[in-house]
XYZ file of C-alpha atoms in Angstrom:
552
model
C 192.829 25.643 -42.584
C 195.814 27.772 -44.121
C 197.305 24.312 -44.880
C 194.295 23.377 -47.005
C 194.256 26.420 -48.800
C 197.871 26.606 -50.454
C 196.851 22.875 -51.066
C 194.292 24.128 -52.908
C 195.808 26.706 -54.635
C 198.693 24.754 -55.503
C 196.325 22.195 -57.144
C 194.526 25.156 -59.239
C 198.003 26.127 -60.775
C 199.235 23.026 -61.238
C 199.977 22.746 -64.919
C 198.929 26.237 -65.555
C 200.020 27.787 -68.670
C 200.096 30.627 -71.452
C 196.544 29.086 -73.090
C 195.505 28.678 -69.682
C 196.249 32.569 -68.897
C 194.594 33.525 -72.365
C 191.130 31.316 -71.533
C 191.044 33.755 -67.968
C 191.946 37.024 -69.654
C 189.613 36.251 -72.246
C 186.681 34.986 -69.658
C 187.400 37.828 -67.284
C 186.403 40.027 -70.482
C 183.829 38.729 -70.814
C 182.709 38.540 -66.795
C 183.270 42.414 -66.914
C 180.942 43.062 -69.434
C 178.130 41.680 -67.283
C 179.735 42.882 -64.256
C 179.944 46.998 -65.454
C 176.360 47.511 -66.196
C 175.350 45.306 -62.803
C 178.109 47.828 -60.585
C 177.034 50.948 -61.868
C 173.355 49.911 -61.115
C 173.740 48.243 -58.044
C 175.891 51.300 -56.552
C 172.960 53.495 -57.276
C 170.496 51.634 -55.961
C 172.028 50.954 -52.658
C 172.021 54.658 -52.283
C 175.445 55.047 -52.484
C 177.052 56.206 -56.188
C 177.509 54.143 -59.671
C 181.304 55.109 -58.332
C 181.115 52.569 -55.731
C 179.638 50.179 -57.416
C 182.823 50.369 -59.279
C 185.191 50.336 -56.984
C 183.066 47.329 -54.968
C 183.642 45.044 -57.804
C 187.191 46.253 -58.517
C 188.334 45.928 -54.898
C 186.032 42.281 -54.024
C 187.052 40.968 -57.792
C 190.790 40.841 -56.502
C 191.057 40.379 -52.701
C 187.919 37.895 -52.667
C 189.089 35.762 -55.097
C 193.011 35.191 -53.891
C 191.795 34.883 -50.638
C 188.482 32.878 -51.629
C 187.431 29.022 -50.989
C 187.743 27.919 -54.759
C 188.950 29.125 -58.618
C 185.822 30.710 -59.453
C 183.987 32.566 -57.560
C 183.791 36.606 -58.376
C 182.268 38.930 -55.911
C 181.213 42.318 -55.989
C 178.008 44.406 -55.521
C 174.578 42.338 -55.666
C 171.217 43.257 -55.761
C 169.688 41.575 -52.763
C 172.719 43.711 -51.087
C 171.534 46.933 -52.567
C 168.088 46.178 -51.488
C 169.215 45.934 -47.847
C 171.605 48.630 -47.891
C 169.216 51.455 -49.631
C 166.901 51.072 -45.813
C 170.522 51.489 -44.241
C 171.433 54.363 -46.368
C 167.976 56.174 -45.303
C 168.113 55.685 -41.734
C 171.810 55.950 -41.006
C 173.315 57.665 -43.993
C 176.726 56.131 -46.053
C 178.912 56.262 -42.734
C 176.386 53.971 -41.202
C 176.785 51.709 -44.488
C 180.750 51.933 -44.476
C 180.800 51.022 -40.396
C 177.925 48.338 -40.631
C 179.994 47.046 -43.685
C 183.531 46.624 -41.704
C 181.623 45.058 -38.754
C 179.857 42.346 -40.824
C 183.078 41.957 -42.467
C 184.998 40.953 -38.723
C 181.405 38.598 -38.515
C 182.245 36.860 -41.768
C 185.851 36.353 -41.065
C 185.226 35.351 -37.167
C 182.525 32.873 -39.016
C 185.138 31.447 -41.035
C 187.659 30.876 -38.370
C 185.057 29.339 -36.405
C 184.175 26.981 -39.669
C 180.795 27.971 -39.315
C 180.181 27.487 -43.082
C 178.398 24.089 -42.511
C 175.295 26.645 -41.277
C 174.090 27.022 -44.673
C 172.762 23.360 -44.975
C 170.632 24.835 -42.342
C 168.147 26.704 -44.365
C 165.472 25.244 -45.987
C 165.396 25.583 -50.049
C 161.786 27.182 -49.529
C 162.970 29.472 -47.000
C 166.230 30.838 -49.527
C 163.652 31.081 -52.295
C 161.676 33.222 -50.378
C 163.966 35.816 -49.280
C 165.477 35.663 -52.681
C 161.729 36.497 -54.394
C 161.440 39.391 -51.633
C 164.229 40.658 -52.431
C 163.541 40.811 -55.763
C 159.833 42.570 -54.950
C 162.158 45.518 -53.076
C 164.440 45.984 -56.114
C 162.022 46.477 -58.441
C 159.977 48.711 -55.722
C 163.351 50.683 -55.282
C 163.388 51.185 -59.389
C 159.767 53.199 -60.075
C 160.527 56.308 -59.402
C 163.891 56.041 -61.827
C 162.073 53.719 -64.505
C 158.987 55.869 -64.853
C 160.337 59.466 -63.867
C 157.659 59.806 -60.396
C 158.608 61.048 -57.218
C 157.604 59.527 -54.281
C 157.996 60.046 -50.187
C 159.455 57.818 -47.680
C 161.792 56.312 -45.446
C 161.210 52.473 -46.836
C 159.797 51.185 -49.955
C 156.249 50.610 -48.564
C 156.177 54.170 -47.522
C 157.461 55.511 -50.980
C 154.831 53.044 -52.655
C 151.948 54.323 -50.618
C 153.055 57.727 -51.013
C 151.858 57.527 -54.712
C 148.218 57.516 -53.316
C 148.571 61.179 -52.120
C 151.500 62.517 -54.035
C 149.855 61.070 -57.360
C 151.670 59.043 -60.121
C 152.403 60.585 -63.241
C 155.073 59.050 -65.297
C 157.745 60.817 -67.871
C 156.959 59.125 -70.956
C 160.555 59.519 -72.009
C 162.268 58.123 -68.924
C 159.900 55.226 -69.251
C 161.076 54.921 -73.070
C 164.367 54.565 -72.289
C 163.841 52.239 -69.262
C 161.509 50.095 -71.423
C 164.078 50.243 -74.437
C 166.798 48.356 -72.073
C 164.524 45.891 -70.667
C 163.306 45.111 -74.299
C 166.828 44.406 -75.188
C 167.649 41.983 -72.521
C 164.901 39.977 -72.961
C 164.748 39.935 -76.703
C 168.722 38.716 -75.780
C 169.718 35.450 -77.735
C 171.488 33.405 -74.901
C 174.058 32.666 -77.482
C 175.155 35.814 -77.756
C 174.937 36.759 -74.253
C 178.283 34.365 -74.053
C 179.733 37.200 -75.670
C 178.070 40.120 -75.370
C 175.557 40.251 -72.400
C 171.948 41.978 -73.500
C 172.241 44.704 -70.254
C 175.400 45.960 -71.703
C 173.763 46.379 -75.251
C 170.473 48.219 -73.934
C 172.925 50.785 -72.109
C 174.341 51.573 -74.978
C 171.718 51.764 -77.301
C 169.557 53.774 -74.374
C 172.700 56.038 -74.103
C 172.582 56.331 -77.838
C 168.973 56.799 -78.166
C 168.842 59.636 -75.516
C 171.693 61.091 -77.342
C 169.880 60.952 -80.465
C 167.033 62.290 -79.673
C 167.684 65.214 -77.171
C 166.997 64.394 -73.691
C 168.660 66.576 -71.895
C 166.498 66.727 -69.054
C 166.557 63.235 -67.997
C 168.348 62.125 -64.314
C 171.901 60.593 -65.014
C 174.461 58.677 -63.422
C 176.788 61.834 -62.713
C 180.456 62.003 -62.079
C 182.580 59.200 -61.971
C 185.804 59.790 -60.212
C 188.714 58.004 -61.956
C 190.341 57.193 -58.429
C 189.794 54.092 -56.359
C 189.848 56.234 -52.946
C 186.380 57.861 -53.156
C 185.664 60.995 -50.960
C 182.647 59.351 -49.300
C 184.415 56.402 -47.548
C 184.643 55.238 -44.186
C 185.939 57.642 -41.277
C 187.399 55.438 -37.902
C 187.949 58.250 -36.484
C 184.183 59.393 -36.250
C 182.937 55.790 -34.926
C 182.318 54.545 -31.591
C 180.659 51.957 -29.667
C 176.955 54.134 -29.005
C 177.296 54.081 -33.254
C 177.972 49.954 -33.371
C 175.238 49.497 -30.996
C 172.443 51.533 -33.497
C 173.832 49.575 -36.291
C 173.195 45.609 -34.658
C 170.658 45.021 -36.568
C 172.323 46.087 -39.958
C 175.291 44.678 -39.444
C 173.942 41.077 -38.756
C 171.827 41.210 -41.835
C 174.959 42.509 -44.108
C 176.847 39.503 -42.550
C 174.226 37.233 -42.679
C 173.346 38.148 -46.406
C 176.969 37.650 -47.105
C 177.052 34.440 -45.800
C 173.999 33.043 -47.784
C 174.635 34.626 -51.347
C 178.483 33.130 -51.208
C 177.725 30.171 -49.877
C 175.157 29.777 -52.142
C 176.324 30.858 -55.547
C 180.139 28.785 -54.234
C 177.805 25.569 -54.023
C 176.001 26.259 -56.708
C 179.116 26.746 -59.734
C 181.172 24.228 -57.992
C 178.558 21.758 -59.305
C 178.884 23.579 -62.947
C 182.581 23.078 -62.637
C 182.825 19.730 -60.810
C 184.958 21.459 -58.518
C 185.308 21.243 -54.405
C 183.814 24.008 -52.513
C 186.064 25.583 -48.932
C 182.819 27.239 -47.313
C 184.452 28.062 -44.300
C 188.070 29.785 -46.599
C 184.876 31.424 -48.693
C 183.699 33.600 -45.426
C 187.077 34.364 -44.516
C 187.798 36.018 -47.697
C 184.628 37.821 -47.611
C 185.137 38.941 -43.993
C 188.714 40.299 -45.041
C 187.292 41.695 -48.010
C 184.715 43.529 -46.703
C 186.492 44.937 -44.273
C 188.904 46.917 -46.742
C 185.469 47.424 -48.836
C 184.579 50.672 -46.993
C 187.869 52.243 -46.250
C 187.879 52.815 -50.237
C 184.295 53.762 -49.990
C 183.047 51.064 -51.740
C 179.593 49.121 -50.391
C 179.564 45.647 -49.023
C 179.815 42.377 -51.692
C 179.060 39.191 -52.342
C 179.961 36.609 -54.611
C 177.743 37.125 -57.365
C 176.219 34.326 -59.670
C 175.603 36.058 -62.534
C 179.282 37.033 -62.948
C 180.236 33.482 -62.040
C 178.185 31.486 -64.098
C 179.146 33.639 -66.851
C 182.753 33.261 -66.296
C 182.601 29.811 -65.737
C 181.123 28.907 -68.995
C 183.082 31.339 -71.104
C 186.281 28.787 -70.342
C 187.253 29.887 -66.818
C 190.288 28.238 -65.260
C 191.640 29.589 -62.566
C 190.831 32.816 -60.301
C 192.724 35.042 -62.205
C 189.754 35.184 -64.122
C 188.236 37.695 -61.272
C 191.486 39.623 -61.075
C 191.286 39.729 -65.126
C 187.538 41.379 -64.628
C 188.891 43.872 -61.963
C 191.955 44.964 -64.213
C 189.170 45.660 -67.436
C 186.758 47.186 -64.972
C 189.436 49.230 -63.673
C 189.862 50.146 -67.271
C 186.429 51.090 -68.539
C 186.955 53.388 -65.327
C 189.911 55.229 -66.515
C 188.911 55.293 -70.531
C 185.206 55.170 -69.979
C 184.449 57.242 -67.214
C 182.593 60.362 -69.125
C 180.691 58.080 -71.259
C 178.807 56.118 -68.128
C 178.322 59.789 -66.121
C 176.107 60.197 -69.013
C 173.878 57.281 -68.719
C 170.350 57.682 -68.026
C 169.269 56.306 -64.901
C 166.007 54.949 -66.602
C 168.269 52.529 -68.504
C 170.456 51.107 -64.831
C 166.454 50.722 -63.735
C 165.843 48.836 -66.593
C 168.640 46.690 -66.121
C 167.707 46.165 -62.524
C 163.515 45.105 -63.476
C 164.874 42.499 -65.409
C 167.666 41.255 -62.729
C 165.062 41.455 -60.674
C 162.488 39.362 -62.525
C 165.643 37.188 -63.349
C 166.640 36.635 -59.452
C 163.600 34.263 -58.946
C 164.338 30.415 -58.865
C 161.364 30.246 -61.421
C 161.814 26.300 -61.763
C 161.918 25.838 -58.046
C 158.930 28.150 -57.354
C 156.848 26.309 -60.110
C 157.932 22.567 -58.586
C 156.873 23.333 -55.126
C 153.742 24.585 -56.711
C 152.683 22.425 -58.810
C 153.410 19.426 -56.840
C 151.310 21.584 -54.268
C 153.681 21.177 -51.257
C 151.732 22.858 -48.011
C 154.985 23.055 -46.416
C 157.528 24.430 -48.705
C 154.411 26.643 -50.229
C 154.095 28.247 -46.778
C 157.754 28.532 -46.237
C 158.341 30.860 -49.457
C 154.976 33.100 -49.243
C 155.919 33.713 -45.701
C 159.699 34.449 -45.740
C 158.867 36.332 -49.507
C 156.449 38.415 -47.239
C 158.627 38.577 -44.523
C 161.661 40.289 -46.383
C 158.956 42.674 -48.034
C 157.644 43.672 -44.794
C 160.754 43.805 -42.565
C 164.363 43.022 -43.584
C 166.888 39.855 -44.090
C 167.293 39.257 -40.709
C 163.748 39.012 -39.579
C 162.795 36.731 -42.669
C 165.253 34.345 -42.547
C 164.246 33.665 -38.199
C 160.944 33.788 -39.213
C 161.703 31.470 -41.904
C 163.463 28.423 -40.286
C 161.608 29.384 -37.205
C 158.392 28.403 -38.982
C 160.246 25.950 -40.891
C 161.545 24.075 -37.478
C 158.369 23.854 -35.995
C 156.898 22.204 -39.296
C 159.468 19.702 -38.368
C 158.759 19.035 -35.267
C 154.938 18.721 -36.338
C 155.777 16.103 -38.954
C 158.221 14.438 -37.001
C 155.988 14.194 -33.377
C 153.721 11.095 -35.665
C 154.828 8.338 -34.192
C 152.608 4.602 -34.477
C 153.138 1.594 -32.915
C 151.505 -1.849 -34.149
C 150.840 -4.923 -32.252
C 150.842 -8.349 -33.556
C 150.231 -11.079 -31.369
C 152.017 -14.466 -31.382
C 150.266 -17.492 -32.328
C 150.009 -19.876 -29.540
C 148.695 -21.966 -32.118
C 151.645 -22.365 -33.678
C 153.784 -22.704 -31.147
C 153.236 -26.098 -30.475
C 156.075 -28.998 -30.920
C 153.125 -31.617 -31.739
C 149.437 -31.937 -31.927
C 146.994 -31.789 -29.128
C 149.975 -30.123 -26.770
C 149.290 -27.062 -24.500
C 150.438 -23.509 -26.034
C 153.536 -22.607 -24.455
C 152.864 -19.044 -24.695
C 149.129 -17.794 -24.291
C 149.706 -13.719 -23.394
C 152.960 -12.692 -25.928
C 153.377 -10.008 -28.513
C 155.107 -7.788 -30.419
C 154.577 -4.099 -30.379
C 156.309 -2.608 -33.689
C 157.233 1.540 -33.283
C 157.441 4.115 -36.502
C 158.884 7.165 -36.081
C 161.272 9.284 -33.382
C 160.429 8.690 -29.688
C 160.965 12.502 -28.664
C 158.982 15.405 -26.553
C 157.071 16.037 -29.067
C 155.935 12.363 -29.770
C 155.450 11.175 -26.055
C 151.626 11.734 -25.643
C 151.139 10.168 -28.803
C 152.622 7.008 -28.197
C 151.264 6.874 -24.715
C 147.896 6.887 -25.856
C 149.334 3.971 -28.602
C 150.653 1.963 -26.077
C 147.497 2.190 -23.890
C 145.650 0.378 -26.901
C 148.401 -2.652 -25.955
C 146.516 -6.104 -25.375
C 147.286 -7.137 -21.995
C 150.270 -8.996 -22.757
C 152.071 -10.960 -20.042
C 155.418 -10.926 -22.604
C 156.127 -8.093 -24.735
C 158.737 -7.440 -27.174
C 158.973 -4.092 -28.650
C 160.645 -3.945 -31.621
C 162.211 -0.626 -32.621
C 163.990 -0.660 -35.965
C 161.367 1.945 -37.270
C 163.029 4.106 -34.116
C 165.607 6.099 -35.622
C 166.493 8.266 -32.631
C 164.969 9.507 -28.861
C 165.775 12.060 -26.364
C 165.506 12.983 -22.711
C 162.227 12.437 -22.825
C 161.116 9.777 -25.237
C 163.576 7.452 -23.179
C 162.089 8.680 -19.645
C 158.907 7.895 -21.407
C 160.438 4.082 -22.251
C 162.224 3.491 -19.121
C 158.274 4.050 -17.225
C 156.355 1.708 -19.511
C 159.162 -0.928 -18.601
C 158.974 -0.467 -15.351
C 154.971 -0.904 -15.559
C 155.454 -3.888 -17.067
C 158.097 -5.324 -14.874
C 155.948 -4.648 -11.913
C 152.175 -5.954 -13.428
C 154.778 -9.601 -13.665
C 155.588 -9.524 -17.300
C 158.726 -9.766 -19.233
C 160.061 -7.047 -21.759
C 162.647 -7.823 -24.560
C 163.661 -5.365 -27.432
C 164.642 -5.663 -31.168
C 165.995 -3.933 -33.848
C 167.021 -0.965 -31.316
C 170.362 0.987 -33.071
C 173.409 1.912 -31.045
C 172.646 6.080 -30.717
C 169.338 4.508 -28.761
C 170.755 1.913 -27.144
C 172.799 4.355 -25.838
C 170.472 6.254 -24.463
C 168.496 3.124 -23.006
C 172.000 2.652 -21.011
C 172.291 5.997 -19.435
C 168.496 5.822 -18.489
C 168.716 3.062 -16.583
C 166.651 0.489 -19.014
C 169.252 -1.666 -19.692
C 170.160 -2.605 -16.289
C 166.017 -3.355 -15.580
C 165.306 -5.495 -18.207
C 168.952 -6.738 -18.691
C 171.468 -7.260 -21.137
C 169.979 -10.603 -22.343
C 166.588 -8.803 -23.723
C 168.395 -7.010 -26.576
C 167.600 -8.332 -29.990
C 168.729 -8.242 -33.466
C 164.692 -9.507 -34.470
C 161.515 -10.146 -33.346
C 161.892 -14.017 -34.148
C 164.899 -14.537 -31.696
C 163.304 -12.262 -28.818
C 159.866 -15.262 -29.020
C 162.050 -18.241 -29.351
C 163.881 -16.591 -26.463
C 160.633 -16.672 -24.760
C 159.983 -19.884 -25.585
C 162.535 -21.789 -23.684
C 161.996 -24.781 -25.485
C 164.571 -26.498 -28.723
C 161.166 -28.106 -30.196
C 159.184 -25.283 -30.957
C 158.351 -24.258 -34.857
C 159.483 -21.034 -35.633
C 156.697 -18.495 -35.911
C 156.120 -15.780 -38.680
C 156.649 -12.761 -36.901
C 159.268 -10.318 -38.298
């Protein structure tokens, strides 16, 4: 694995040079102008500080990337993270978040080791769509109370919304002013000029401006940012133990698991934008490592993030000094802009976060599955989507390719088998002579012979005409198991012993295989194996004069 990697890397660099260097610099400017906005947000609403936002994507933008599975991926805080982390924050408090972080982190990089990155091919598209549309549903939940100035009660965001119904809602026009000026912005956004300048960085700054302009004082702001990248409120060893890492399971397998999907996902995803190869399992490893150092500066736990990625990729990315490049200018706007974002409303970071929000649902996948009216996939997203709403990560995505796998197994227990009997007619050498063959046919199977298929083609094969020669032909037989072949090896043996014959066709090796172990070669013997239907009769038939029939 550590082979493949300097392979890698020396492949990235290969040829590098001083335009080469400019094109990074140049798109990791632009990355970080996405990326600043999108920290100080996503820190707040994990319930941690815009401070750790910033020091997330600082930290993630360099170690993640030199450590990570290909040129362009950049991590750093994400939304769906801040949506699982703000139930974290309320239940455990930031030391919980820091500790749950470093043990996902060992997950991620034990993951990687173990090249477990193949495991994403394991989800159903229906099933990542869903989680990804609940997740969206909690970050706009998590935003009211900062977009419209309310206050509301509770330990989850179900609580908090059903708090409104005794607490009462009654917005602050100007917080909702300011939150509605930023989400105007990024939607009025030309995409041409978000190349440039992205629309969420534009509405900050004319929300900052407006509430400048126009006195409000009063309105809840982003506070103090620290121009350090140790924060005070980062993780403590010394105060964890294994009662605390029990508490925390649950959390950490859904920051691990989270972490798995969003790389995995968004690495798949730009590699096809950049025509590029994709190291899963390197990926996790770098996010395990990196999340691991994550809290010990206090920062949350990351992911590689799309939005940043896409961004840099098509502002002329080459290599991943384009993340580094986005750290060093984030780093920056730390030092130089530091009392500038303290003052930012927190109505405008909400606006930012409605529109990510809005923005984080595969609209074009939601709308095929629709449309085309797919039960399956349909019932896959509304119930994950629900799931993640209702519970958390974890729960959804079990629930998810629980339902998902037993869909499968539903679709793939239809199994039919056809009969077609052979002509004696035809089986004649000359007119006016006795049918060789007056009880022979061929029973054709469709679909997998496994548990869940067995009664079903029982019943089928109890339709059977009474054949005194059967040949079963099983090219439509992809694959059986323990007991699809226990099934097999019985109706042979019924036939053997009610005097007939059995030959097979079409059967591939993986079954054949299994036919071996069972014991059904050695009954019907190696001489009733078939490559078609046609050799299996004139096998049968015994006889050089015969006509060949039509039976394929």
């Amino acid at each position: 694995m550590f082979s493949r990697f300097l392979s890698d890397l020396k492949n990235e660099f290969r040829g590098y040079n001083a335009p080469g260097l400019a094109r990074d610099a140049m798109a990791g400017l632009t990355a970080c102008a996405v990326a600043l906005p999108l920290a100080l947000a996503f820190g707040v609403s994990s319930g941690a500080t815009a401070a750790a936002g910033l020091v997330t994507a600082i930290i993630a933008g360099v170690v993640i990337a030199a450590l990570g599975g290909a040129s362009y991926q950049i991590s750093g805080p994400t939304g769906a993270m801040s949506a699982v982390l703000i139930g974290i924050v309320g239940t455990c408090g930031l030391q919980g978040v820091f500790l749950a972080s470093f043990a996902a982190g060992v997950l991620l990089l034990i993951a990687g080791i173990l090249r477990m990155g193949r495991l994403i091919g394991f989800i159903p598209m229906p099933v990542v769509m869903g989680f990804t549309s609940g997740i969206a549903v909690i970050i706009a939940m998590g935003q009211i109370d900062n977009f419209f100035g309310t206050v509301s009660e509770g330990g989850s965001n179900l609580e908090r919304l059903l708090s409104y119904s005794r607490l009462g809602f009654h917005p602050d026009w100007r917080t909702v002013a300011i939150g509605a000026l930023v989400t105007a912005v990024m939607l009025a956004w030309p995409k041409k000029w978000g190349t440039k300048v992205p629309g969420s960085l534009t509405g900050i700054i004319l929300a900052a401006a407006a509430s400048a302009a126009f006195g409000m004082d009063g309105l809840a702001v982003v506070g103090d940012i620290p121009r350090t990248l140790l924060l005070t409120d980062r993780l403590s060893l010394s105060s964890a133990s294994l009662a605390t890492l029990r508490s925390l399971i649950s959390p950490i397998v859904t920051i691990a698991a989270l972490g798995m999907i969003e790389s995995l996902l968004c690495g798949a995803s730009a590699a096809r934008m950049k025509n590029e190869t994709f190291n899963a399992d390197q990926e996790l490893i770098a996010q395990g490592v990196g999340n691991m150092l994550l809290p010990l500066f206090g920062g949350v736990p990351a992911t590689a993030a799309i939005a940043r990625t896409s961004v840099a990729v098509k502002s002329g990315q080459q290599t991943r000094l384009t993340s580094v490049f986005h750290s060093v200018f984030l780093l920056a706007s730390m030092f130089l802009l530091g009392g500038v974002m303290a003052k930012l409303p927190l109505a405008a970071l909400a606006g930012v976060l409605m529109v990510t929000a809005w923005r984080m649902n595969d609209w074009a996948g939601i709308r095929y599955i629709f449309s085309h009216r797919f039960k399956s996939g349909i019932s896959q997203f509304l119930l994950t989507m629900l799931a993640t709403v209702v519970f958390d990560l974890t729960v959804a995505i079990l629930l998810g390719v629980l339902y998902s796998a037993i869909l499968y197994v539903a679709h793939s227990s239809r199994i039919a088998v056809s009969f077609s009997a052979i002509d004696a007619d035809r089986l004649r050498a000359a007119a006016g002579k006795a049918p060789v063959l007056k009880t022979s046919g061929v029973a054709y199977v469709t679909g997998s012979l496994f548990f869940g298929a067995v009664d079903e083609f029982n019943r089928c094969m109890s339709e059977m005409p009474a054949y005194d020669h059967v040949i079963l032909s099983l090219r439509g037989m992809p694959s059986v198991d323990v007991s699809g072949v226990q099934t097999m090896l019985e109706l042979c043996q019924g036939l053997k012993q009610a005097g007939g014959t059995v030959a097979f066709c079409g059967v591939s090796e993986s079954v054949r295989t299994y036919f071996d172990r069972a014991g059904i070669t050695a009954l019907v013997g190696e001489s009733a194996y078939f490559w078609s239907a046609d050799l299996a009769i004139l096998d049968l038939l015994k006889a050089e004069t015969c006509v060949m029939p039509v039976c394929n």
